[in-house]
């Protein structure tokens, strides 16, 4: 067995998001978010689950930071609930909400863990949704003001900031499919949202550069690798449309200052309204790109495939099956994703900000889970990441999704992604075998082939 070691100073971590773990949805002055509204509406979430309590991290934060320390994490990626710090989305700040993130950051630093804060992980304040939400161009200014509030408060201690998490999900699952909050199904609003998320990103980066804050700033994209089903022209063109709508729409403006032209021709009247100067604002240098990778898709032309006329299948790599969310396991897709960024987007600094899987965990009598499936998944993806480093990709760190079992959006509490098991009835935390394995990976700065 060979130990594949990562570069010195490689940052090993785990990730979570506010709505998925915090609970305390209406405590200490927190305002309602679109995910509160969505999960409280009947039949939006499997089994009627909500994030009202979930891991109760809001009350158990010190214990959770100690857990991170025991696992040897060097960094922790979390998100800030906008409606906890600005209950109405703008205007008066909520001191108790700010105080919570202050204490979180201080506890992390005391434990020797680098804080990596995401400003937007999908939970827009409902008050801003009521004013048109992301399709309203003003949203980019609301966001920049919120970003300034957080930079001013935590900017002396947070080493890494991300503006958005997965703008594709917000735009398209939230506004074109309606699967996720705010539950809108309208391609025009979806593309306008994508543009405003990018604009908001650009304005927040501008605010960050203008201040004298510590740390770096970037954005986190979900890049699930698309492959054409066959070499036919129709399938290849369909795959390109898929690439453009998941990758190109965000990567091209961020790194090249333009949108994928062919896609905008294809979608015609759904293309977003863009003002002079927008593209330059979006195309500002960032310090790092966060990549969330979970799966690879096979894409084919489909006569009845909706606006983009395509159909998708999950693609497992040879000898790999599927996860508990049915996602095909495909480690080579991660390598391909990273190489594409190196070759076509100027080899940016990259962190894998999410990677992991849901497993049908079975606890023993003590609540311990021997999750070898998760270990195999993580090991294979880390070996792919290692290959990318050897090929010259500027990969600086890796975060497992997730630190602990939590509220998995439309799947509610039914899908478990954690290194640590959470008993949702009692709040008890029990590290799984994967957590012990990961601790060893971190200690060795590498993974056994
Ligand atoms: C990503 C999300 C994250 C989590 C994982 C499984 O798309 O960013 O919150 O739900 O999927």
PDB file of C-alpha atoms in Angstrom, residues 21-269:
ATOM      1  CA  UNK A  21     -27.599  22.304  11.103  1.00  0.00           C
ATOM      2  CA  UNK A  22     -28.481  25.314  13.235  1.00  0.00           C
ATOM      3  CA  UNK A  23     -32.153  24.872  14.124  1.00  0.00           C
ATOM      4  CA  UNK A  24     -33.364  27.724  16.379  1.00  0.00           C
ATOM      5  CA  UNK A  25     -35.213  29.008  13.329  1.00  0.00           C
ATOM      6  CA  UNK A  26     -37.098  31.714  15.202  1.00  0.00           C
ATOM      7  CA  UNK A  27     -35.008  32.254  18.326  1.00  0.00           C
ATOM      8  CA  UNK A  28     -33.094  35.271  19.573  1.00  0.00           C
ATOM      9  CA  UNK A  29     -34.571  37.594  16.979  1.00  0.00           C
ATOM     10  CA  UNK A  30     -33.869  35.520  13.861  1.00  0.00           C
ATOM     11  CA  UNK A  31     -36.107  36.423  10.906  1.00  0.00           C
ATOM     12  CA  UNK A  32     -37.854  33.939   8.632  1.00  0.00           C
ATOM     13  CA  UNK A  33     -35.912  32.692   5.596  1.00  0.00           C
ATOM     14  CA  UNK A  34     -37.230  31.243   2.346  1.00  0.00           C
ATOM     15  CA  UNK A  35     -36.232  27.778   3.561  1.00  0.00           C
ATOM     16  CA  UNK A  36     -38.263  28.256   6.747  1.00  0.00           C
ATOM     17  CA  UNK A  37     -41.252  29.264   4.624  1.00  0.00           C
ATOM     18  CA  UNK A  38     -40.686  26.431   2.134  1.00  0.00           C
ATOM     19  CA  UNK A  39     -40.243  23.662   4.694  1.00  0.00           C
ATOM     20  CA  UNK A  40     -43.291  24.868   6.616  1.00  0.00           C
ATOM     21  CA  UNK A  41     -45.476  24.519   3.501  1.00  0.00           C
ATOM     22  CA  UNK A  42     -47.154  21.106   3.130  1.00  0.00           C
ATOM     23  CA  UNK A  43     -45.576  18.474   0.852  1.00  0.00           C
ATOM     24  CA  UNK A  44     -42.496  20.461  -0.116  1.00  0.00           C
ATOM     25  CA  UNK A  45     -40.096  18.290   1.900  1.00  0.00           C
ATOM     26  CA  UNK A  46     -40.025  14.511   2.233  1.00  0.00           C
ATOM     27  CA  UNK A  47     -41.926  13.377   5.348  1.00  0.00           C
ATOM     28  CA  UNK A  48     -42.743  16.991   6.212  1.00  0.00           C
ATOM     29  CA  UNK A  49     -39.314  17.442   7.806  1.00  0.00           C
ATOM     30  CA  UNK A  50     -38.033  20.946   8.567  1.00  0.00           C
ATOM     31  CA  UNK A  51     -34.835  22.594   9.721  1.00  0.00           C
ATOM     32  CA  UNK A  52     -36.596  23.970  12.821  1.00  0.00           C
ATOM     33  CA  UNK A  53     -34.365  21.924  15.130  1.00  0.00           C
ATOM     34  CA  UNK A  54     -32.241  19.555  12.990  1.00  0.00           C
ATOM     35  CA  UNK A  55     -28.790  19.271  14.714  1.00  0.00           C
ATOM     36  CA  UNK A  56     -29.588  22.092  17.163  1.00  0.00           C
ATOM     37  CA  UNK A  57     -26.107  23.426  16.442  1.00  0.00           C
ATOM     38  CA  UNK A  58     -27.169  26.925  17.504  1.00  0.00           C
ATOM     39  CA  UNK A  59     -27.256  25.648  21.085  1.00  0.00           C
ATOM     40  CA  UNK A  60     -24.576  22.978  20.809  1.00  0.00           C
ATOM     41  CA  UNK A  61     -21.943  24.949  18.935  1.00  0.00           C
ATOM     42  CA  UNK A  62     -19.162  24.713  21.577  1.00  0.00           C
ATOM     43  CA  UNK A  63     -19.586  20.931  21.763  1.00  0.00           C
ATOM     44  CA  UNK A  64     -19.464  20.711  17.955  1.00  0.00           C
ATOM     45  CA  UNK A  65     -16.247  22.709  17.777  1.00  0.00           C
ATOM     46  CA  UNK A  66     -14.690  20.363  20.324  1.00  0.00           C
ATOM     47  CA  UNK A  67     -15.757  17.449  18.151  1.00  0.00           C
ATOM     48  CA  UNK A  68     -14.007  19.075  15.173  1.00  0.00           C
ATOM     49  CA  UNK A  69     -10.892  19.438  17.264  1.00  0.00           C
ATOM     50  CA  UNK A  70     -10.999  15.774  18.278  1.00  0.00           C
ATOM     51  CA  UNK A  71     -11.243  14.818  14.611  1.00  0.00           C
ATOM     52  CA  UNK A  72      -8.147  16.890  13.918  1.00  0.00           C
ATOM     53  CA  UNK A  73      -9.837  19.217  11.417  1.00  0.00           C
ATOM     54  CA  UNK A  74      -7.581  22.022  10.253  1.00  0.00           C
ATOM     55  CA  UNK A  75     -10.455  24.039   8.817  1.00  0.00           C
ATOM     56  CA  UNK A  76     -14.233  24.227   9.050  1.00  0.00           C
ATOM     57  CA  UNK A  77     -16.569  25.560   6.387  1.00  0.00           C
ATOM     58  CA  UNK A  78     -19.879  26.943   7.648  1.00  0.00           C
ATOM     59  CA  UNK A  79     -22.451  29.406   6.368  1.00  0.00           C
ATOM     60  CA  UNK A  80     -24.049  32.439   7.923  1.00  0.00           C
ATOM     61  CA  UNK A  81     -27.839  32.637   8.078  1.00  0.00           C
ATOM     62  CA  UNK A  82     -28.553  36.076   6.597  1.00  0.00           C
ATOM     63  CA  UNK A  83     -31.903  36.281   8.415  1.00  0.00           C
ATOM     64  CA  UNK A  84     -30.229  35.582  11.748  1.00  0.00           C
ATOM     65  CA  UNK A  85     -28.053  38.681  11.492  1.00  0.00           C
ATOM     66  CA  UNK A  86     -30.482  40.845   9.477  1.00  0.00           C
ATOM     67  CA  UNK A  87     -33.989  39.585  10.289  1.00  0.00           C
ATOM     68  CA  UNK A  88     -35.549  41.731   7.554  1.00  0.00           C
ATOM     69  CA  UNK A  89     -32.653  41.146   5.171  1.00  0.00           C
ATOM     70  CA  UNK A  90     -31.515  44.753   5.464  1.00  0.00           C
ATOM     71  CA  UNK A  91     -31.784  47.575   7.944  1.00  0.00           C
ATOM     72  CA  UNK A  92     -31.405  46.829  11.625  1.00  0.00           C
ATOM     73  CA  UNK A  93     -28.908  44.122  12.561  1.00  0.00           C
ATOM     74  CA  UNK A  94     -29.671  41.516  15.206  1.00  0.00           C
ATOM     75  CA  UNK A  95     -26.933  41.688  17.814  1.00  0.00           C
ATOM     76  CA  UNK A  96     -27.673  38.226  19.210  1.00  0.00           C
ATOM     77  CA  UNK A  97     -27.316  36.700  15.758  1.00  0.00           C
ATOM     78  CA  UNK A  98     -24.010  38.450  15.118  1.00  0.00           C
ATOM     79  CA  UNK A  99     -22.858  37.359  18.530  1.00  0.00           C
ATOM     80  CA  UNK A 100     -23.468  33.712  17.657  1.00  0.00           C
ATOM     81  CA  UNK A 101     -21.074  33.863  14.670  1.00  0.00           C
ATOM     82  CA  UNK A 102     -18.595  35.850  16.733  1.00  0.00           C
ATOM     83  CA  UNK A 103     -18.501  33.076  19.302  1.00  0.00           C
ATOM     84  CA  UNK A 104     -18.312  30.391  16.622  1.00  0.00           C
ATOM     85  CA  UNK A 105     -15.272  32.044  15.045  1.00  0.00           C
ATOM     86  CA  UNK A 106     -13.615  32.578  18.427  1.00  0.00           C
ATOM     87  CA  UNK A 107     -14.204  28.962  19.438  1.00  0.00           C
ATOM     88  CA  UNK A 108     -12.759  27.758  16.135  1.00  0.00           C
ATOM     89  CA  UNK A 109      -9.660  29.894  16.517  1.00  0.00           C
ATOM     90  CA  UNK A 110      -9.196  28.726  20.093  1.00  0.00           C
ATOM     91  CA  UNK A 111      -9.318  25.150  18.781  1.00  0.00           C
ATOM     92  CA  UNK A 112      -6.734  25.958  16.091  1.00  0.00           C
ATOM     93  CA  UNK A 113      -9.266  25.555  13.261  1.00  0.00           C
ATOM     94  CA  UNK A 114      -9.283  27.908  10.261  1.00  0.00           C
ATOM     95  CA  UNK A 115     -12.765  29.432   9.720  1.00  0.00           C
ATOM     96  CA  UNK A 116     -14.112  29.370   6.162  1.00  0.00           C
ATOM     97  CA  UNK A 117     -17.382  31.347   6.027  1.00  0.00           C
ATOM     98  CA  UNK A 118     -19.951  31.237   3.230  1.00  0.00           C
ATOM     99  CA  UNK A 119     -22.261  34.238   3.089  1.00  0.00           C
ATOM    100  CA  UNK A 120     -25.073  32.663   1.125  1.00  0.00           C
ATOM    101  CA  UNK A 121     -26.023  29.008   1.320  1.00  0.00           C
ATOM    102  CA  UNK A 122     -29.563  29.378  -0.088  1.00  0.00           C
ATOM    103  CA  UNK A 123     -31.481  30.913   2.844  1.00  0.00           C
ATOM    104  CA  UNK A 124     -32.617  34.332   1.618  1.00  0.00           C
ATOM    105  CA  UNK A 125     -34.539  36.327   4.230  1.00  0.00           C
ATOM    106  CA  UNK A 126     -38.243  35.929   3.426  1.00  0.00           C
ATOM    107  CA  UNK A 127     -38.661  39.708   3.733  1.00  0.00           C
ATOM    108  CA  UNK A 128     -36.389  40.098   0.685  1.00  0.00           C
ATOM    109  CA  UNK A 129     -38.229  37.369  -1.201  1.00  0.00           C
ATOM    110  CA  UNK A 130     -41.368  39.408  -0.600  1.00  0.00           C
ATOM    111  CA  UNK A 131     -39.620  42.278  -2.416  1.00  0.00           C
ATOM    112  CA  UNK A 132     -38.922  40.109  -5.465  1.00  0.00           C
ATOM    113  CA  UNK A 133     -35.964  38.073  -4.229  1.00  0.00           C
ATOM    114  CA  UNK A 134     -32.988  37.404  -6.497  1.00  0.00           C
ATOM    115  CA  UNK A 135     -34.805  38.221  -9.755  1.00  0.00           C
ATOM    116  CA  UNK A 136     -34.981  41.814  -8.449  1.00  0.00           C
ATOM    117  CA  UNK A 137     -31.781  43.638  -9.439  1.00  0.00           C
ATOM    118  CA  UNK A 138     -31.682  45.395  -6.050  1.00  0.00           C
ATOM    119  CA  UNK A 139     -30.773  42.027  -4.534  1.00  0.00           C
ATOM    120  CA  UNK A 140     -27.118  42.592  -5.453  1.00  0.00           C
ATOM    121  CA  UNK A 141     -27.057  45.729  -3.275  1.00  0.00           C
ATOM    122  CA  UNK A 142     -28.887  44.017  -0.413  1.00  0.00           C
ATOM    123  CA  UNK A 143     -26.231  41.319  -0.560  1.00  0.00           C
ATOM    124  CA  UNK A 144     -23.298  43.748  -0.697  1.00  0.00           C
ATOM    125  CA  UNK A 145     -24.624  45.533   2.415  1.00  0.00           C
ATOM    126  CA  UNK A 146     -25.040  42.237   4.239  1.00  0.00           C
ATOM    127  CA  UNK A 147     -21.514  41.221   3.170  1.00  0.00           C
ATOM    128  CA  UNK A 148     -20.119  44.499   4.541  1.00  0.00           C
ATOM    129  CA  UNK A 149     -21.841  43.890   7.875  1.00  0.00           C
ATOM    130  CA  UNK A 150     -20.218  40.469   8.157  1.00  0.00           C
ATOM    131  CA  UNK A 151     -16.773  41.594   6.949  1.00  0.00           C
ATOM    132  CA  UNK A 152     -16.860  44.420   9.497  1.00  0.00           C
ATOM    133  CA  UNK A 153     -17.813  42.027  12.242  1.00  0.00           C
ATOM    134  CA  UNK A 154     -15.631  38.994  11.468  1.00  0.00           C
ATOM    135  CA  UNK A 155     -13.140  40.270   8.918  1.00  0.00           C
ATOM    136  CA  UNK A 156     -10.345  40.502  11.474  1.00  0.00           C
ATOM    137  CA  UNK A 157     -10.520  36.750  12.145  1.00  0.00           C
ATOM    138  CA  UNK A 158     -11.948  34.843   9.173  1.00  0.00           C
ATOM    139  CA  UNK A 159      -9.277  33.540   6.794  1.00  0.00           C
ATOM    140  CA  UNK A 160     -11.547  32.452   3.973  1.00  0.00           C
ATOM    141  CA  UNK A 161     -14.809  33.905   2.690  1.00  0.00           C
ATOM    142  CA  UNK A 162     -17.067  32.560  -0.019  1.00  0.00           C
ATOM    143  CA  UNK A 163     -19.793  34.773  -1.412  1.00  0.00           C
ATOM    144  CA  UNK A 164     -22.179  32.104  -2.705  1.00  0.00           C
ATOM    145  CA  UNK A 165     -22.615  28.387  -2.410  1.00  0.00           C
ATOM    146  CA  UNK A 166     -23.729  26.721  -5.637  1.00  0.00           C
ATOM    147  CA  UNK A 167     -25.435  29.533  -7.535  1.00  0.00           C
ATOM    148  CA  UNK A 168     -26.614  26.939 -10.077  1.00  0.00           C
ATOM    149  CA  UNK A 169     -28.820  25.352  -7.410  1.00  0.00           C
ATOM    150  CA  UNK A 170     -30.224  28.701  -6.317  1.00  0.00           C
ATOM    151  CA  UNK A 171     -30.924  29.753  -9.898  1.00  0.00           C
ATOM    152  CA  UNK A 172     -32.174  26.555 -11.460  1.00  0.00           C
ATOM    153  CA  UNK A 173     -33.444  24.262  -8.696  1.00  0.00           C
ATOM    154  CA  UNK A 174     -34.912  27.308  -6.959  1.00  0.00           C
ATOM    155  CA  UNK A 175     -36.263  29.283  -9.931  1.00  0.00           C
ATOM    156  CA  UNK A 176     -36.504  26.981 -12.987  1.00  0.00           C
ATOM    157  CA  UNK A 177     -37.440  23.582 -11.518  1.00  0.00           C
ATOM    158  CA  UNK A 178     -39.082  24.813  -8.340  1.00  0.00           C
ATOM    159  CA  UNK A 179     -37.692  21.826  -6.399  1.00  0.00           C
ATOM    160  CA  UNK A 180     -36.038  24.074  -3.836  1.00  0.00           C
ATOM    161  CA  UNK A 181     -36.999  27.343  -2.151  1.00  0.00           C
ATOM    162  CA  UNK A 182     -38.460  29.689  -3.251  1.00  0.00           C
ATOM    163  CA  UNK A 183     -40.173  27.086  -5.458  1.00  0.00           C
ATOM    164  CA  UNK A 184     -40.445  29.115  -8.678  1.00  0.00           C
ATOM    165  CA  UNK A 185     -40.528  27.454 -12.128  1.00  0.00           C
ATOM    166  CA  UNK A 186     -39.660  30.111 -14.716  1.00  0.00           C
ATOM    167  CA  UNK A 187     -36.506  30.070 -16.842  1.00  0.00           C
ATOM    168  CA  UNK A 188     -36.456  33.847 -17.257  1.00  0.00           C
ATOM    169  CA  UNK A 189     -36.342  34.330 -13.508  1.00  0.00           C
ATOM    170  CA  UNK A 190     -33.735  31.582 -13.231  1.00  0.00           C
ATOM    171  CA  UNK A 191     -31.302  33.202 -15.677  1.00  0.00           C
ATOM    172  CA  UNK A 192     -31.951  36.623 -14.175  1.00  0.00           C
ATOM    173  CA  UNK A 193     -31.216  35.142 -10.749  1.00  0.00           C
ATOM    174  CA  UNK A 194     -27.951  33.662 -12.025  1.00  0.00           C
ATOM    175  CA  UNK A 195     -26.906  37.083 -13.283  1.00  0.00           C
ATOM    176  CA  UNK A 196     -27.868  38.838 -10.064  1.00  0.00           C
ATOM    177  CA  UNK A 197     -26.068  36.250  -7.933  1.00  0.00           C
ATOM    178  CA  UNK A 198     -22.924  36.942  -9.942  1.00  0.00           C
ATOM    179  CA  UNK A 199     -23.461  40.666  -9.680  1.00  0.00           C
ATOM    180  CA  UNK A 200     -23.933  40.324  -5.931  1.00  0.00           C
ATOM    181  CA  UNK A 201     -20.714  38.323  -5.811  1.00  0.00           C
ATOM    182  CA  UNK A 202     -18.857  41.032  -7.725  1.00  0.00           C
ATOM    183  CA  UNK A 203     -20.149  43.798  -5.478  1.00  0.00           C
ATOM    184  CA  UNK A 204     -19.241  41.862  -2.334  1.00  0.00           C
ATOM    185  CA  UNK A 205     -15.718  41.233  -3.649  1.00  0.00           C
ATOM    186  CA  UNK A 206     -15.450  44.962  -4.319  1.00  0.00           C
ATOM    187  CA  UNK A 207     -16.504  45.746  -0.744  1.00  0.00           C
ATOM    188  CA  UNK A 208     -13.992  43.209   0.541  1.00  0.00           C
ATOM    189  CA  UNK A 209     -11.114  44.661  -1.482  1.00  0.00           C
ATOM    190  CA  UNK A 210     -11.976  48.190  -0.362  1.00  0.00           C
ATOM    191  CA  UNK A 211     -11.816  47.257   3.338  1.00  0.00           C
ATOM    192  CA  UNK A 212      -8.738  46.300   5.271  1.00  0.00           C
ATOM    193  CA  UNK A 213      -9.901  42.816   6.104  1.00  0.00           C
ATOM    194  CA  UNK A 214      -7.789  39.744   6.694  1.00  0.00           C
ATOM    195  CA  UNK A 215      -8.150  36.727   4.522  1.00  0.00           C
ATOM    196  CA  UNK A 216      -9.160  35.612   1.051  1.00  0.00           C
ATOM    197  CA  UNK A 217     -12.374  35.670  -0.887  1.00  0.00           C
ATOM    198  CA  UNK A 218     -13.845  33.360  -3.516  1.00  0.00           C
ATOM    199  CA  UNK A 219     -17.021  31.621  -4.621  1.00  0.00           C
ATOM    200  CA  UNK A 220     -18.207  28.013  -4.438  1.00  0.00           C
ATOM    201  CA  UNK A 221     -19.638  26.341  -7.553  1.00  0.00           C
ATOM    202  CA  UNK A 222     -21.175  22.894  -7.936  1.00  0.00           C
ATOM    203  CA  UNK A 223     -19.462  21.316 -10.905  1.00  0.00           C
ATOM    204  CA  UNK A 224     -20.944  17.906 -11.682  1.00  0.00           C
ATOM    205  CA  UNK A 225     -19.079  16.537 -14.664  1.00  0.00           C
ATOM    206  CA  UNK A 226     -21.139  16.087 -17.875  1.00  0.00           C
ATOM    207  CA  UNK A 227     -20.227  13.473 -20.492  1.00  0.00           C
ATOM    208  CA  UNK A 228     -21.981  12.952 -23.847  1.00  0.00           C
ATOM    209  CA  UNK A 229     -23.839   9.625 -24.052  1.00  0.00           C
ATOM    210  CA  UNK A 230     -22.458   8.926 -27.536  1.00  0.00           C
ATOM    211  CA  UNK A 231     -20.185  10.658 -30.024  1.00  0.00           C
ATOM    212  CA  UNK A 232     -23.200  11.753 -32.089  1.00  0.00           C
ATOM    213  CA  UNK A 233     -23.325  15.463 -32.827  1.00  0.00           C
ATOM    214  CA  UNK A 234     -26.729  15.749 -31.214  1.00  0.00           C
ATOM    215  CA  UNK A 235     -25.502  14.241 -27.931  1.00  0.00           C
ATOM    216  CA  UNK A 236     -22.349  16.322 -27.947  1.00  0.00           C
ATOM    217  CA  UNK A 237     -24.320  19.503 -28.508  1.00  0.00           C
ATOM    218  CA  UNK A 238     -26.713  18.522 -25.702  1.00  0.00           C
ATOM    219  CA  UNK A 239     -23.723  17.930 -23.422  1.00  0.00           C
ATOM    220  CA  UNK A 240     -22.357  21.347 -24.315  1.00  0.00           C
ATOM    221  CA  UNK A 241     -25.703  22.951 -23.413  1.00  0.00           C
ATOM    222  CA  UNK A 242     -25.630  21.155 -20.092  1.00  0.00           C
ATOM    223  CA  UNK A 243     -22.042  22.296 -19.494  1.00  0.00           C
ATOM    224  CA  UNK A 244     -22.964  25.855 -20.367  1.00  0.00           C
ATOM    225  CA  UNK A 245     -25.931  25.971 -18.008  1.00  0.00           C
ATOM    226  CA  UNK A 246     -24.155  24.398 -15.020  1.00  0.00           C
ATOM    227  CA  UNK A 247     -20.525  25.446 -15.536  1.00  0.00           C
ATOM    228  CA  UNK A 248     -20.231  28.049 -18.306  1.00  0.00           C
ATOM    229  CA  UNK A 249     -22.912  30.411 -17.003  1.00  0.00           C
ATOM    230  CA  UNK A 250     -20.818  30.955 -13.879  1.00  0.00           C
ATOM    231  CA  UNK A 251     -17.222  30.108 -14.823  1.00  0.00           C
ATOM    232  CA  UNK A 252     -17.141  32.151 -18.036  1.00  0.00           C
ATOM    233  CA  UNK A 253     -18.318  35.464 -16.509  1.00  0.00           C
ATOM    234  CA  UNK A 254     -16.142  34.968 -13.423  1.00  0.00           C
ATOM    235  CA  UNK A 255     -12.954  34.090 -15.287  1.00  0.00           C
ATOM    236  CA  UNK A 256     -13.507  35.467 -18.810  1.00  0.00           C
ATOM    237  CA  UNK A 257     -15.955  38.310 -18.363  1.00  0.00           C
ATOM    238  CA  UNK A 258     -18.585  36.944 -20.773  1.00  0.00           C
ATOM    239  CA  UNK A 259     -21.510  34.529 -20.935  1.00  0.00           C
ATOM    240  CA  UNK A 260     -21.599  31.402 -23.141  1.00  0.00           C
ATOM    241  CA  UNK A 261     -23.016  32.876 -26.350  1.00  0.00           C
ATOM    242  CA  UNK A 262     -24.456  29.706 -27.813  1.00  0.00           C
ATOM    243  CA  UNK A 263     -26.486  29.053 -24.692  1.00  0.00           C
ATOM    244  CA  UNK A 264     -27.987  32.512 -24.727  1.00  0.00           C
ATOM    245  CA  UNK A 265     -28.909  32.112 -28.398  1.00  0.00           C
ATOM    246  CA  UNK A 266     -30.581  28.827 -27.531  1.00  0.00           C
ATOM    247  CA  UNK A 267     -32.638  30.196 -24.624  1.00  0.00           C
ATOM    248  CA  UNK A 268     -33.606  33.327 -26.588  1.00  0.00           C
ATOM    249  CA  UNK A 269     -36.046  35.480 -24.606  1.00  0.00           C
TER     250      UNK A 269
END
